[in-house]
Coordinates of C-alpha atoms in Angstrom, one line a residue:
X1 CA 38.8 175.7 -46.9
X2 CA 42.3 176.6 -45.6
X3 CA 45.4 174.8 -47.0
X4 CA 49.1 175.3 -46.6
X5 CA 50.6 176.7 -49.8
X6 CA 54.3 176.6 -50.8
X7 CA 55.7 180.0 -51.6
X8 CA 59.1 181.2 -52.7
X9 CA 61.6 181.4 -55.5
X10 CA 65.3 180.7 -56.1
X11 CA 66.1 182.7 -53.0
X12 CA 64.1 180.4 -50.7
X13 CA 60.8 178.6 -50.0
X14 CA 58.2 178.9 -47.3
X15 CA 54.7 178.1 -46.3
X16 CA 51.6 180.3 -46.0
X17 CA 48.0 179.7 -45.2
X18 CA 45.7 180.2 -48.2
X19 CA 42.1 179.6 -49.2
X20 CA 40.7 177.3 -51.9
X21 CA 37.5 175.4 -52.6
X22 CA 37.0 172.2 -50.7
X23 CA 37.3 169.0 -52.6
X24 CA 34.3 166.8 -53.4
X25 CA 34.7 163.0 -53.1
X26 CA 34.5 161.2 -56.4
X27 CA 33.6 157.6 -57.1
X28 CA 35.5 155.4 -54.6
X29 CA 36.7 158.4 -52.6
X30 CA 36.1 159.6 -49.1
X31 CA 36.2 163.3 -47.9
X32 CA 38.0 163.8 -44.6
X33 CA 37.9 166.6 -42.1
X34 CA 41.6 166.7 -41.3
X35 CA 42.5 166.7 -37.6
X36 CA 46.3 166.4 -38.1
X37 CA 48.9 165.8 -40.8
X38 CA 52.2 164.0 -40.5
X39 CA 55.5 165.7 -41.4
X40 CA 57.7 163.6 -43.7
X41 CA 61.1 164.1 -45.3
X42 CA 59.3 164.2 -48.7
X43 CA 57.2 167.1 -47.4
X44 CA 60.3 169.0 -46.3
X45 CA 61.9 168.3 -49.7
X46 CA 58.8 169.5 -51.5
X47 CA 58.8 172.7 -49.5
X48 CA 62.5 173.2 -50.4
X49 CA 61.7 172.8 -54.1
X50 CA 63.5 169.5 -54.5
X51 CA 60.6 167.1 -54.6
X52 CA 57.8 167.8 -57.1
X53 CA 54.3 166.6 -56.4
X54 CA 53.4 163.4 -58.3
X55 CA 51.2 163.8 -61.3
X56 CA 47.5 164.2 -60.4
X57 CA 48.4 165.1 -56.8
X58 CA 47.8 168.5 -55.2
X59 CA 50.8 170.8 -55.4
X60 CA 51.0 171.3 -51.6
X61 CA 52.6 168.9 -49.1
X62 CA 51.1 166.3 -46.8
X63 CA 51.5 162.6 -47.4
X64 CA 49.6 161.3 -44.3
X65 CA 46.6 162.6 -42.3
X66 CA 44.0 161.5 -39.8
X67 CA 40.6 162.8 -39.3
X68 CA 36.9 162.2 -39.4
X69 CA 34.9 161.1 -42.5
X70 CA 32.8 164.0 -43.7
X71 CA 31.5 162.6 -47.0
X72 CA 31.5 159.4 -49.0
X73 CA 31.6 159.1 -52.8
X74 CA 29.7 156.6 -54.9
X75 CA 30.8 153.0 -54.6
X76 CA 32.4 153.3 -51.2
X77 CA 31.5 150.6 -48.7
X78 CA 32.6 149.8 -45.2
X79 CA 33.2 153.4 -44.2
X80 CA 30.7 156.1 -43.2
X81 CA 30.4 159.7 -42.1
X82 CA 31.8 160.2 -38.6
X83 CA 34.3 157.3 -38.8
X84 CA 37.8 158.0 -37.5
X85 CA 40.4 157.2 -40.0
X86 CA 44.0 157.8 -41.1
X87 CA 45.1 157.9 -44.7
X88 CA 48.2 157.7 -46.9
X89 CA 48.1 160.3 -49.6
X90 CA 50.0 161.2 -52.8
X91 CA 50.0 164.8 -51.4
X92 CA 47.7 167.6 -50.3
X93 CA 47.3 166.6 -46.6
X94 CA 48.2 170.1 -45.3
X95 CA 44.6 171.2 -45.6
X96 CA 41.3 171.4 -43.6
X97 CA 39.7 168.8 -45.9
X98 CA 41.1 166.2 -48.3
X99 CA 39.6 163.6 -50.6
X100 CA 41.2 160.1 -50.4
X101 CA 40.6 156.8 -52.3
X102 CA 38.8 154.6 -49.8
X103 CA 41.3 151.9 -50.2
X104 CA 44.0 154.1 -48.7
X105 CA 42.2 154.5 -45.3
X106 CA 43.2 152.9 -42.0
X107 CA 40.7 152.8 -39.1
X108 CA 41.9 154.7 -36.0
X109 CA 41.1 152.7 -32.9
X110 CA 39.1 154.2 -30.0
X111 CA 41.5 155.8 -27.5
X112 CA 44.0 156.9 -30.1
X113 CA 44.2 160.6 -30.6
X114 CA 43.6 161.7 -34.2
X115 CA 46.6 164.0 -34.3
X116 CA 48.8 161.2 -33.0
X117 CA 47.3 158.8 -35.6
X118 CA 48.3 161.2 -38.4
X119 CA 52.0 160.2 -38.0
X120 CA 51.2 156.5 -38.5
X121 CA 50.2 155.7 -42.2
X122 CA 53.6 156.3 -43.9
X123 CA 55.6 154.3 -41.4
X124 CA 52.9 151.6 -40.9
X125 CA 52.3 151.0 -44.6
X126 CA 56.1 151.0 -45.4
X127 CA 56.9 148.6 -42.6
X128 CA 54.0 146.2 -43.2
X129 CA 54.5 146.0 -47.0
X130 CA 58.2 145.5 -46.6
X131 CA 58.3 143.0 -43.8
X132 CA 55.0 141.0 -43.7
X133 CA 53.6 141.2 -47.2
X134 CA 54.2 137.9 -49.0
X135 CA 53.7 139.5 -52.4
X136 CA 55.9 142.6 -52.0
X137 CA 58.1 142.0 -49.0
X138 CA 59.9 139.5 -46.8
X139 CA 56.9 137.5 -45.5
X140 CA 58.5 137.7 -42.0
X141 CA 57.2 135.2 -39.4
X142 CA 57.3 135.0 -35.6
X143 CA 60.6 133.5 -34.3
X144 CA 62.6 134.9 -37.2
X145 CA 65.3 137.5 -36.9
X146 CA 65.2 141.1 -38.2
X147 CA 68.0 143.6 -38.5
X148 CA 66.7 147.1 -38.7
X149 CA 69.3 149.8 -39.7
X150 CA 68.3 153.2 -38.4
X151 CA 66.1 151.9 -35.6
X152 CA 65.8 155.3 -34.0
X153 CA 64.1 157.0 -37.0
X154 CA 60.4 157.1 -37.9
X155 CA 60.1 154.0 -40.0
X156 CA 62.9 152.2 -38.1
X157 CA 61.3 152.7 -34.7
X158 CA 58.0 151.5 -36.0
X159 CA 59.6 148.4 -37.6
X160 CA 61.3 147.6 -34.2
X161 CA 58.1 147.9 -32.2
X162 CA 55.8 146.1 -34.7
X163 CA 58.3 143.2 -35.2
X164 CA 58.7 142.7 -31.5
X165 CA 55.0 142.8 -30.9
X166 CA 54.5 140.1 -33.6
X167 CA 57.1 137.8 -32.1
X168 CA 60.1 138.6 -34.2
X169 CA 63.6 138.8 -32.7
X170 CA 64.9 142.3 -33.5
X171 CA 68.5 143.7 -33.7
X172 CA 68.9 147.3 -34.6
X173 CA 71.5 149.9 -35.4
X174 CA 71.3 153.7 -34.8
X175 CA 73.9 156.4 -35.1
X176 CA 74.5 159.9 -34.1
X177 CA 76.8 161.0 -36.9
X178 CA 76.5 164.6 -38.1
X179 CA 74.6 165.1 -41.3
X180 CA 75.8 167.3 -44.1

């Protein structure tokens, strides 16, 4: 299978297309044919050599993907070959195929393009766990108010739209300051 390999040394980093053996789904995992992968700040930092891959993660970038289920490992229920899904990964999404723990999958609704869906998992999971989870986050409810700093960025814009859709009053900030 093809994957995107990080190259470079102290003088600079880059990306090249390379070949490696395709993964095989283990117990509780699903194999995806990747249609698209999101591009996150962590991916850019990893390519620049400033964000090492987590332990047990592939050493090439890609924290979110969408595609079609190509195989199912032992113990996986509720998902089958041919299903359209998106996934949040610990890395390795810049590849033709990726194995993913089944618990990290999100169904992609009919009518949503898989390439577009690849940009959703990181923002969706971050926003949902931060704002609506009662165990991890704020437990936000309809009618309450939410201030979103950075409402024009990826996570911020998702937070604004999701909160509004779920009946939350939203106020946001956004800036145009130059970055160093």
